[in-house]
PDB file of C-alpha atoms in Angstrom:
ATOM      1  CA  UNK A 648     -20.786   1.202   2.867  1.00  0.00           C
ATOM      2  CA  UNK A 649     -20.182  -1.216   0.012  1.00  0.00           C
ATOM      3  CA  UNK A 650     -17.080  -0.444  -2.047  1.00  0.00           C
ATOM      4  CA  UNK A 651     -18.113  -2.737  -4.916  1.00  0.00           C
ATOM      5  CA  UNK A 652     -19.343   0.201  -6.982  1.00  0.00           C
ATOM      6  CA  UNK A 653     -16.171   2.137  -6.252  1.00  0.00           C
ATOM      7  CA  UNK A 654     -13.984  -0.811  -7.308  1.00  0.00           C
ATOM      8  CA  UNK A 655     -15.857  -1.152 -10.610  1.00  0.00           C
ATOM      9  CA  UNK A 656     -15.816   2.589 -11.352  1.00  0.00           C
ATOM     10  CA  UNK A 657     -12.153   3.075 -10.484  1.00  0.00           C
ATOM     11  CA  UNK A 658     -11.166  -0.087 -12.405  1.00  0.00           C
ATOM     12  CA  UNK A 659     -13.096   1.168 -15.438  1.00  0.00           C
ATOM     13  CA  UNK A 660     -11.361   4.552 -15.215  1.00  0.00           C
ATOM     14  CA  UNK A 661      -7.939   2.930 -14.893  1.00  0.00           C
ATOM     15  CA  UNK A 662      -8.672   0.518 -17.754  1.00  0.00           C
ATOM     16  CA  UNK A 663      -9.678   3.392 -20.033  1.00  0.00           C
ATOM     17  CA  UNK A 664      -6.399   5.151 -19.168  1.00  0.00           C
ATOM     18  CA  UNK A 665      -4.496   1.953 -19.945  1.00  0.00           C
ATOM     19  CA  UNK A 666      -6.231   1.477 -23.339  1.00  0.00           C
ATOM     20  CA  UNK A 667      -5.782   5.143 -24.224  1.00  0.00           C
ATOM     21  CA  UNK A 668      -2.043   4.558 -24.101  1.00  0.00           C
ATOM     22  CA  UNK A 669      -1.539   7.239 -21.482  1.00  0.00           C
ATOM     23  CA  UNK A 670       0.899   5.146 -19.407  1.00  0.00           C
ATOM     24  CA  UNK A 671      -1.095   4.011 -16.396  1.00  0.00           C
ATOM     25  CA  UNK A 672       1.918   2.611 -14.536  1.00  0.00           C
ATOM     26  CA  UNK A 673       3.975   5.774 -15.147  1.00  0.00           C
ATOM     27  CA  UNK A 674       1.029   7.872 -13.944  1.00  0.00           C
ATOM     28  CA  UNK A 675       0.813   5.808 -10.748  1.00  0.00           C
ATOM     29  CA  UNK A 676       4.576   6.031 -10.197  1.00  0.00           C
ATOM     30  CA  UNK A 677       4.516   9.799 -10.755  1.00  0.00           C
ATOM     31  CA  UNK A 678       1.572  10.374  -8.370  1.00  0.00           C
ATOM     32  CA  UNK A 679       2.356   7.720  -5.740  1.00  0.00           C
ATOM     33  CA  UNK A 680       6.058   6.914  -6.130  1.00  0.00           C
ATOM     34  CA  UNK A 681       7.053   8.965  -3.097  1.00  0.00           C
ATOM     35  CA  UNK A 682       4.914   6.823  -0.761  1.00  0.00           C
ATOM     36  CA  UNK A 683       6.570   3.871   0.998  1.00  0.00           C
ATOM     37  CA  UNK A 684       6.033   1.807   4.111  1.00  0.00           C
ATOM     38  CA  UNK A 685       9.083   1.118   6.294  1.00  0.00           C
ATOM     39  CA  UNK A 686       9.057  -2.375   7.771  1.00  0.00           C
ATOM     40  CA  UNK A 687      11.577  -3.036  10.563  1.00  0.00           C
ATOM     41  CA  UNK A 688      12.717  -6.620  11.067  1.00  0.00           C
ATOM     42  CA  UNK A 689      15.283  -8.481  13.130  1.00  0.00           C
ATOM     43  CA  UNK A 690      17.480 -11.281  11.968  1.00  0.00           C
ATOM     44  CA  UNK A 691      19.678 -13.555  14.046  1.00  0.00           C
ATOM     45  CA  UNK A 692      23.108 -14.015  12.528  1.00  0.00           C
ATOM     46  CA  UNK A 693      24.214 -17.576  13.370  1.00  0.00           C
ATOM     47  CA  UNK A 694      27.585 -17.181  11.664  1.00  0.00           C
ATOM     48  CA  UNK A 695      29.000 -14.751  14.245  1.00  0.00           C
ATOM     49  CA  UNK A 696      29.953 -17.523  16.687  1.00  0.00           C
ATOM     50  CA  UNK A 697      31.183 -20.063  14.146  1.00  0.00           C
ATOM     51  CA  UNK A 698      34.949 -20.292  13.973  1.00  0.00           C
ATOM     52  CA  UNK A 699      36.146 -20.622  10.405  1.00  0.00           C
ATOM     53  CA  UNK A 700      37.555 -24.069   9.678  1.00  0.00           C
ATOM     54  CA  UNK A 701      36.235 -25.598  12.893  1.00  0.00           C
ATOM     55  CA  UNK A 702      35.023 -29.135  12.320  1.00  0.00           C
ATOM     56  CA  UNK A 703      33.291 -29.061  15.693  1.00  0.00           C
ATOM     57  CA  UNK A 704      31.011 -26.148  14.756  1.00  0.00           C
ATOM     58  CA  UNK A 705      27.343 -27.070  14.180  1.00  0.00           C
ATOM     59  CA  UNK A 706      26.100 -26.887  10.617  1.00  0.00           C
ATOM     60  CA  UNK A 707      22.593 -25.732  11.547  1.00  0.00           C
ATOM     61  CA  UNK A 708      21.641 -23.036  14.048  1.00  0.00           C
ATOM     62  CA  UNK A 709      20.327 -24.493  17.285  1.00  0.00           C
ATOM     63  CA  UNK A 710      22.042 -27.841  16.545  1.00  0.00           C
ATOM     64  CA  UNK A 711      24.866 -27.419  19.035  1.00  0.00           C
ATOM     65  CA  UNK A 712      24.470 -30.302  21.422  1.00  0.00           C
ATOM     66  CA  UNK A 713      21.173 -29.367  23.001  1.00  0.00           C
ATOM     67  CA  UNK A 714      21.994 -25.920  24.326  1.00  0.00           C
ATOM     68  CA  UNK A 715      18.693 -24.039  23.968  1.00  0.00           C
ATOM     69  CA  UNK A 716      20.199 -20.770  25.122  1.00  0.00           C
ATOM     70  CA  UNK A 717      22.810 -20.817  22.344  1.00  0.00           C
ATOM     71  CA  UNK A 718      20.500 -19.161  19.789  1.00  0.00           C
ATOM     72  CA  UNK A 719      19.354 -16.542  22.302  1.00  0.00           C
ATOM     73  CA  UNK A 720      22.989 -15.459  22.800  1.00  0.00           C
ATOM     74  CA  UNK A 721      23.416 -14.773  19.107  1.00  0.00           C
ATOM     75  CA  UNK A 722      23.389 -11.109  18.131  1.00  0.00           C
ATOM     76  CA  UNK A 723      20.291  -9.826  16.389  1.00  0.00           C
ATOM     77  CA  UNK A 724      20.578  -7.388  13.520  1.00  0.00           C
ATOM     78  CA  UNK A 725      17.907  -4.812  12.728  1.00  0.00           C
ATOM     79  CA  UNK A 726      17.189  -3.865   9.160  1.00  0.00           C
ATOM     80  CA  UNK A 727      14.520  -1.840   7.398  1.00  0.00           C
ATOM     81  CA  UNK A 728      12.723  -2.769   4.213  1.00  0.00           C
ATOM     82  CA  UNK A 729      10.962  -0.176   2.063  1.00  0.00           C
ATOM     83  CA  UNK A 730       7.739  -1.321   0.428  1.00  0.00           C
ATOM     84  CA  UNK A 731       6.374   0.836  -2.354  1.00  0.00           C
ATOM     85  CA  UNK A 732       2.693   1.761  -2.353  1.00  0.00           C
ATOM     86  CA  UNK A 733       2.512   1.930  -6.154  1.00  0.00           C
ATOM     87  CA  UNK A 734      -0.022  -0.790  -6.961  1.00  0.00           C
ATOM     88  CA  UNK A 735       0.548  -3.255  -9.789  1.00  0.00           C
ATOM     89  CA  UNK A 736      -1.614  -5.815 -11.541  1.00  0.00           C
ATOM     90  CA  UNK A 737      -4.844  -5.674 -13.477  1.00  0.00           C
ATOM     91  CA  UNK A 738      -6.978  -2.548 -13.415  1.00  0.00           C
ATOM     92  CA  UNK A 739      -9.333  -4.177 -10.902  1.00  0.00           C
ATOM     93  CA  UNK A 740      -6.443  -5.200  -8.627  1.00  0.00           C
ATOM     94  CA  UNK A 741      -4.962  -1.699  -8.796  1.00  0.00           C
ATOM     95  CA  UNK A 742      -8.368  -0.165  -8.044  1.00  0.00           C
ATOM     96  CA  UNK A 743      -8.855  -2.432  -5.024  1.00  0.00           C
ATOM     97  CA  UNK A 744      -5.331  -1.679  -3.730  1.00  0.00           C
ATOM     98  CA  UNK A 745      -5.898   2.069  -4.085  1.00  0.00           C
ATOM     99  CA  UNK A 746      -9.200   1.808  -2.207  1.00  0.00           C
ATOM    100  CA  UNK A 747      -7.538  -0.139   0.624  1.00  0.00           C
ATOM    101  CA  UNK A 748      -4.555   2.223   0.824  1.00  0.00           C
ATOM    102  CA  UNK A 749      -6.605   5.435   0.948  1.00  0.00           C
ATOM    103  CA  UNK A 750      -9.722   4.303   2.817  1.00  0.00           C
ATOM    104  CA  UNK A 751      -8.247   5.108   6.241  1.00  0.00           C
ATOM    105  CA  UNK A 752      -7.286   8.623   5.213  1.00  0.00           C
ATOM    106  CA  UNK A 753     -10.696   9.097   3.576  1.00  0.00           C
ATOM    107  CA  UNK A 754     -12.484   8.087   6.801  1.00  0.00           C
ATOM    108  CA  UNK A 755     -10.293  10.462   8.816  1.00  0.00           C
ATOM    109  CA  UNK A 756     -11.119  13.367   6.497  1.00  0.00           C
ATOM    110  CA  UNK A 757     -14.802  12.380   6.511  1.00  0.00           C
ATOM    111  CA  UNK A 758     -14.907  12.344  10.332  1.00  0.00           C
ATOM    112  CA  UNK A 759     -13.173  15.726  10.486  1.00  0.00           C
ATOM    113  CA  UNK A 760     -15.482  17.146   7.786  1.00  0.00           C
ATOM    114  CA  UNK A 761     -12.468  18.003   5.600  1.00  0.00           C
ATOM    115  CA  UNK A 762     -13.323  16.156   2.388  1.00  0.00           C
ATOM    116  CA  UNK A 763     -13.603  18.330  -0.716  1.00  0.00           C
ATOM    117  CA  UNK A 764     -17.176  19.219  -1.639  1.00  0.00           C
ATOM    118  CA  UNK A 765     -18.813  17.881  -4.775  1.00  0.00           C
ATOM    119  CA  UNK A 766     -21.940  18.684  -6.722  1.00  0.00           C
ATOM    120  CA  UNK A 767     -23.113  15.069  -6.709  1.00  0.00           C
ATOM    121  CA  UNK A 768     -21.764  11.940  -5.085  1.00  0.00           C
ATOM    122  CA  UNK A 769     -21.858   8.650  -6.927  1.00  0.00           C
ATOM    123  CA  UNK A 770     -21.884   6.045  -4.153  1.00  0.00           C
ATOM    124  CA  UNK A 771     -22.755   7.923  -0.949  1.00  0.00           C
ATOM    125  CA  UNK A 772     -26.015   9.266   0.407  1.00  0.00           C
ATOM    126  CA  UNK A 773     -24.561  12.714   1.134  1.00  0.00           C
ATOM    127  CA  UNK A 774     -24.625  14.635  -2.141  1.00  0.00           C
ATOM    128  CA  UNK A 775     -21.891  17.064  -1.091  1.00  0.00           C
ATOM    129  CA  UNK A 776     -19.293  14.483  -0.047  1.00  0.00           C
ATOM    130  CA  UNK A 777     -17.378  12.514  -2.700  1.00  0.00           C
ATOM    131  CA  UNK A 778     -17.409   8.756  -2.432  1.00  0.00           C
ATOM    132  CA  UNK A 779     -14.081   6.980  -1.976  1.00  0.00           C
ATOM    133  CA  UNK A 780     -13.482   6.418  -5.713  1.00  0.00           C
ATOM    134  CA  UNK A 781     -14.277  10.068  -6.498  1.00  0.00           C
ATOM    135  CA  UNK A 782     -11.861  11.160  -3.778  1.00  0.00           C
ATOM    136  CA  UNK A 783      -9.056   8.962  -5.158  1.00  0.00           C
ATOM    137  CA  UNK A 784      -9.769  10.073  -8.722  1.00  0.00           C
ATOM    138  CA  UNK A 785      -9.743  13.801  -7.945  1.00  0.00           C
ATOM    139  CA  UNK A 786      -7.512  14.288  -4.912  1.00  0.00           C
ATOM    140  CA  UNK A 787      -4.955  11.482  -5.211  1.00  0.00           C
ATOM    141  CA  UNK A 788      -4.627  10.774  -8.936  1.00  0.00           C
ATOM    142  CA  UNK A 789      -5.913  14.219  -9.972  1.00  0.00           C
ATOM    143  CA  UNK A 790      -7.600  12.806 -13.082  1.00  0.00           C
ATOM    144  CA  UNK A 791     -10.758  14.919 -13.185  1.00  0.00           C
ATOM    145  CA  UNK A 792     -13.077  17.139 -11.210  1.00  0.00           C
ATOM    146  CA  UNK A 793     -15.313  15.715  -8.508  1.00  0.00           C
ATOM    147  CA  UNK A 794     -18.256  14.946 -10.799  1.00  0.00           C
ATOM    148  CA  UNK A 795     -20.000  11.605 -11.449  1.00  0.00           C
TER     149      UNK A 795
END
């Protein structure tokens, strides 16, 4: 399956929305703003063992006289970062990001035979299954019906 046709079609649709003055970015925020990815990360805090005002304290972490286990004794702090799934950029970049974000879900629905039916598909051989760009247009962005 080549998504080149889907990228061009979705980019063209998004570009026409942008030129029509219908607020493409606000549309994307309204439809996709609730979607985020939570990324968990750890960070070593080297300042926990440094005594304030100590001239003997190392200036750089791990530079404490050759003690390799010093940095492993430092406490690690967990924190979460939220990354928004609202794509930004040119219409083609947004189209590509939308295709990447929703392709996994599309394949899952396709395998489970749960995709919405269509009268005619644009980029797939099965006439009753929407292609990926049709699915995003109708089910995610809710811009039109599932027609070519």
